[in-house]
Structure formats: structure tokens, C-alpha cells
Amino acid sequence: MADHYQKTYSWIRRHIILVIFLVLSIPFILVITIVYFTGYQYIKSSITQQAGFKLADAAIEVRSELDAGITGLCKTMSFLSESETMSGLQEEETLARIFARLEKESGDVFQDLAVVATDGQVLAGVFPYGRVYVDFSREEWFIGSCEDRVVVSDVHFDSRNNPYFIISVLHDHCQEQAMLRATVNGLWLSAFVENVRLGRTGEAFLVNSKGIAQTRSRMGKDFGEKLNMVFLEPQPDGTIRMAYHEQGVEMLAAITSLKSNSNWFLVVRQEKEEAIEDILMVRMVFIFGVILGVIFIMVIGYLTSSMLMKKIRQADEKKCEIDEQLIQSQKLAAIGQLSSGVAHEINNPLAVIGEEAGWLQDLMKDADFKDFKHAEEFRDSLGAIVDQVRRCKEVTHKLLSFARKMDSNFSEVNLKEVVDEVVEMREQDAFLDNITIEKVYDKKLPIIFSEPYLLRQLLLNLVNNAVDAISKGGKITIHARMGPQEKVLISVTDNGFGIPRENLNKIFDPFFTTKPPGKGTGLGLSTCHGIITKLGGEILVDSEVNKGSTFTVVLPAKPNPGNKTGEQAAGVE
Amino acid sequence: MSNPKVLLVDDEEALLTSLQRRLQLRGFNVIAANRGESALRAARRQDVDVAVIDVKMPGMSGKELLLALKKEHPHIQIIVQTGHGLFDPRDKQVADKIFSCLAKPCDFSVLKQTIIDAYNKKKAL
């Protein structure tokens, strides 16, 4: 019905959707931003912290292993050196025995063993690999050994490029000082850290205070490699947690110094991305939330706009309907005015024609006309004129009553009587067409205050239509009853051919008829409409093609306000 | 039965004459008037039993005429002929003063019968 608004509808729809999207999106973006910069970043930093703790824990564990290993070696050497006299140590045999015991106790860790005098001269030594040292006085470990009892040196390389470090133990028996010096295989040291596994990118290695790698690492560090590391203040547990970039990759590291060699630092590190991969879960939830939000906004936008459009469409359809009704009633009013004007103008000439013809008829009865040879034709002709005048008169009367200009006289009406009268008028014709008319009355029908003549005409028109709708053989039911809200309902139901949908809104138009020319004036239902409006009621139509129609007249049941004997029980048939 | 004296008032001369002729043919004593004023004068001259009055007339209207007639001759019976809604027979002023109200144009036989009824009513008074 409101299809011509389609363009407007799409325009409105687009705008509604746009506005809803904007209105919903702005707070949504705000919330997302706030969540990202507070919640998400907080979670990220706490996960980073957790990862740092994990690395630190690993570092402490590896450190204690390393410390235990190195300290074990130192203790063994101390014990052996303490258990021998100075002179004993200087004997090659004793030294060889000690070396054998060392090798036995700690495996293939010690590579050689020497006794060094306080001036750096080698007093005795076991050198299975054939190294000969002459003077250690300039070496770092030696300088340290003069100050501390036990010294662990940095990692160095021998002539065959094998890594090693030195443990030296001060031996002072009876004022005689010398150092027991052992070379330890660097690979042994490296083995502690090389096998540390932390995810895919995690590794551990030792580095000295100058940033020189002291071990190899899982990820490819090698002995003696110079690393670019910055050391920070240690945490309370002795570790340093830090994040730094190496070759463009962000690393997370925990660094701790060894207790057995404060010059060595154990580095346990991992690529930050892997260390904090738990954040991926959070990020996914976050992204999922965002997507869900966007979908939600779209669905809400769509649904809301659909709903609004539906409402608008309904309102428009209703408006169209009301407009149509308005046009219909205006049309009826205009036609009514016109036709009543025409009827008025025709009434008087019609009356004159009728009376003149009647006068001629009167004259024809006179004896003078007995011999008039055309007397019979004259009579027929005059009769025809009178008949046609009567027919015209019917039309003008109907027109006038349709235009509500007929004079009327409201009085108390017994519905049953009116219906009976009307049915009586048509019963004979109906019977000939094999149509039965059934009357159904409610037990308590009030005496209503209405216009008996108009009411009779109204019902007669409806019954006539019902009879015409049934060609041969059928049933008409007239049912008079009390309706809700002080209304009286009189319905005339037939089982005739019904009214097609497209005609339903035209049936009350004056001169609309489906009867053959000359059979119907097209004024019956429009007159009914005029009458019912005048009587202050309404008329309802319910029709189905080939099933029949029901016309229901709704009349106010309230009795004459000036009459006390309003309601009486109507007779029951 | 004596002949009822009928006063016909209508501004349509043609209708007036044909009705007069037809009624006279049937033994009514008919006085025709095409104006309210002349009808009133005629009623003063003769004793009228029944007046058939058209509502819409130039000069004195049907309603004015019937009120005047009824005032001067309380027993006169009034039949109103109307073709439009200007006249309301339920009007309190006239409701008890008119014998009948007929739609125009009305069947001659109906008019005749109504006049006879009105005359009988007058006689019964």
C-alpha cells in the first residue's frame, strides 16, 4: 500500500543504521581504548613480570648447580692440598697420585695439576697434555691467588684452542706457602648451562664481568665471545631481571652472579615474545571481544532499524487506510450533495408529469372516450408513464434518503416487529426462488429508540441484496441480538456468491452495482450507509466469494432518554 | 359523507392544477393557492377541512402558513408535503399540529387516502 515510499524508506533506513552505528561505536571505541591501555597493558606487564620470575627461578636453580659443582672441585683440591705436606706436594709421585685421585673423583674434569711457588715458579706438576708452564706470576689467577685462598679464573684457551679455567688453592703449611693449581675443562662448565631448556628460545650461559662468554649456549654462544651486555643492580634474591634488544629481538633475561666466582654471571634468557606467550590468550580474548562487539553493534543496528522501519511502514499503511476512508466519506458526501440537489430539482416536474398522466387516466374513464378508437393504446401508454414516474420517484427518494435529507421520525422501535415486517414483505418472492429466511432473536431484545421507516428500509435493502445474491435455492439468516457495550446487532447472512475483495470498498458507493442494467440502481447499500449514519450506528461487511456475505448492522441500544419505559422484554418466536 | 373541503397550497402551478382537477373529479371540494398569503385569505373566506401544504414556497413558508392556519382555525387538519430536509416534523412547534407528513412527489392514491383520513379525524373532533 505504501510502496511509493520505498525510496524514502531506504533513505531513512540508511540514516538510522548510520546513527545507531555512530551512537554505539563511539562508546564502544572508548571502552576498547580504555580496556587496552589499562587492563591489557596491566596484564601484559604482570605476565612479563611472571616470565621474569620464571627466568630468575631457573637462573637460581642453575646457579646453585654450578656453585655446587665448582665448590665441589675447590673443596676436593683444598682437601688434597691440606692433607699433604709442602715437600710431599713437590714430589712428582705424590702429585701424580693426587691427580689420579682427582680424576677418579670428578671424572675427566681436571686436565693438569701443578704446585706453584709464591713467586709464580712451577715447583712440580702433572701435565698429561704436555703443557709446560714456567712462570705464572703475571697471570690473573695468580695475582688473585696471592690474596684469596681459593681462586677460580676466567675461561682461557690452550694451544689447541680448548677452553679451560683454573682453580688454585693456597697451601700454607708451617709458613711455607705454595699454590695447588689445577686446570679444569671448560666443556665441563659449559655442560651445566648448555642443557638448560626453556621453551623454544630460552637459553642459559655464563659471562664474566667484562662481557666475555665463559660457556657455550644452546642458541649458539661460544667460549670467549664478546657479548654486549649491561648489568644492572641485582634484585633482593641476587638476580637482575632485565629486558633488552639483541639483533632487533626483544629479550627477557635474568642475570645472577655465581657465589663460587663473583666474576661470573649466569644469564638465563628467552625471547620476550615466547616468554610472555600467555599474553596471546589474553590478546585473543581481547580481539574476540572486539569482534563480538562489532557484530553486536551491527546486529543491534540492523534489528533496531528493521523494527523502526516496520513501525514506520505500519504507521504509513494506517495513514493510507485512514486517507482512503476519508476520501471515501468525502466522496460519499459530495455525491450525496449533488444527487440530492438533482433529486430535488427533478421531484417537482416528476410530480407534475405523474399528476398530469393521472388526470388523463381519470379523463379516459369518462364515457365520452368509449368510442375513441385508440383508447386502449392511450390507457396503456398512460399506465406506462405513471409506472416510469413511480420508478423515477423511487430513485429520487433513495437519493434523498442516502443524502440524509429525508424527513424522519424517531420513536420506540420493536426490532422483532420490524424484522418480521421486512421478512413478510420478501418471504413470498424468496419462497418462489426456493430461498428460506430464518429469523433468530435473542431472548432479551430491548425496545430501541430509532426511526422505524428508515430501519425498515435499511433491513429491506439488505434482505433484497441477500435474495439477489442467492440465485436459486439458499438460506438467509437474520439474527438480532444484544452486542457488547449497549449495542444491538442485526446481521443478515446469506450463502450466495459473495463479494470479491476488490469490490468490498466500493459497495457503499452510490450507483455501484454488479446487477445487470435496469435491475439495480446501485443505491441500495449507499442508502443503507446513509441511513445507518443517521441512526447513529455502523454497518459491517464480512464476505467470502462463493461462500456468502454477512452484513451486520450495529445500532445503539440506549432507549429514548425522555422515556422511562425503555427496556422491555421482546417477544420470543 | 359530505365533501371534504381541501386547501391545496403549492408554488408549482402545474402540479396545483392537475391535483385540483383530479381531486375535484373524485368529489373533493378543492381550493388551490400558490402562495401562503392567498391560502390564508382563502381559509378565512371558507371553512377548510384539510390543508395540503408544500413546505418550500416563496414568501410565506409552509411552516409559517401551518402555524397561522392552525392558530386561526384550530380544527383544520394539516398535511405537509415535503421534498427536502428543511422541514422537521418532530419540531416541537409543529409536531402536534400536523396530521401527516408526506414525501414529495407522493402517490395520488396515498394523498387521497391521507386526506380522507384527515377529514375523518376532523369530523370526529
Short mmCIF file of N, CA and C in Angstrom, two decimals, chain A residues 24 28 32 284-300:
data_model
loop_
_atom_site.label_atom_id
_atom_site.label_comp_id
_atom_site.label_asym_id
_atom_site.label_seq_id
_atom_site.Cartn_x
_atom_site.Cartn_y
_atom_site.Cartn_z
N LEU A 24 26.53 3.80 18.88
CA LEU A 24 27.07 2.63 19.59
C LEU A 24 28.60 2.57 19.48
N PHE A 28 31.80 2.37 22.36
CA PHE A 28 32.48 1.10 22.21
C PHE A 28 33.98 1.31 22.00
N ILE A 32 36.95 0.16 24.45
CA ILE A 32 38.04 -0.67 23.93
C ILE A 32 39.38 -0.01 24.22
N MET A 284 43.90 -12.75 22.30
CA MET A 284 42.84 -13.38 21.51
C MET A 284 41.47 -13.08 22.11
N VAL A 285 41.41 -13.19 23.44
CA VAL A 285 40.14 -12.88 24.11
C VAL A 285 39.75 -11.44 23.81
N PHE A 286 40.76 -10.57 23.87
CA PHE A 286 40.52 -9.15 23.62
C PHE A 286 40.00 -8.93 22.21
N ILE A 287 40.69 -9.54 21.24
CA ILE A 287 40.29 -9.37 19.83
C ILE A 287 38.91 -9.98 19.62
N PHE A 288 38.70 -11.14 20.25
CA PHE A 288 37.40 -11.80 20.15
C PHE A 288 36.30 -10.88 20.68
N GLY A 289 36.62 -10.24 21.81
CA GLY A 289 35.67 -9.29 22.41
C GLY A 289 35.36 -8.17 21.45
N VAL A 290 36.41 -7.65 20.81
CA VAL A 290 36.21 -6.53 19.88
C VAL A 290 35.32 -6.98 18.72
N ILE A 291 35.64 -8.16 18.16
CA ILE A 291 34.85 -8.65 17.02
C ILE A 291 33.41 -8.87 17.44
N LEU A 292 33.25 -9.47 18.64
CA LEU A 292 31.91 -9.71 19.15
C LEU A 292 31.15 -8.40 19.29
N GLY A 293 31.86 -7.40 19.81
CA GLY A 293 31.25 -6.08 19.98
C GLY A 293 30.80 -5.51 18.65
N VAL A 294 31.67 -5.63 17.65
CA VAL A 294 31.33 -5.09 16.33
C VAL A 294 30.11 -5.80 15.76
N ILE A 295 30.12 -7.15 15.90
CA ILE A 295 28.98 -7.92 15.39
C ILE A 295 27.71 -7.50 16.12
N PHE A 296 27.84 -7.35 17.45
CA PHE A 296 26.70 -6.94 18.27
C PHE A 296 26.13 -5.61 17.78
N ILE A 297 27.06 -4.67 17.56
CA ILE A 297 26.61 -3.34 17.09
C ILE A 297 25.88 -3.48 15.76
N MET A 298 26.44 -4.31 14.88
CA MET A 298 25.81 -4.45 13.56
C MET A 298 24.43 -5.07 13.68
N VAL A 299 24.37 -6.13 14.53
CA VAL A 299 23.07 -6.80 14.68
C VAL A 299 22.05 -5.85 15.29
N ILE A 300 22.49 -5.14 16.35
CA ILE A 300 21.58 -4.19 17.01
C ILE A 300 21.13 -3.14 16.00
#
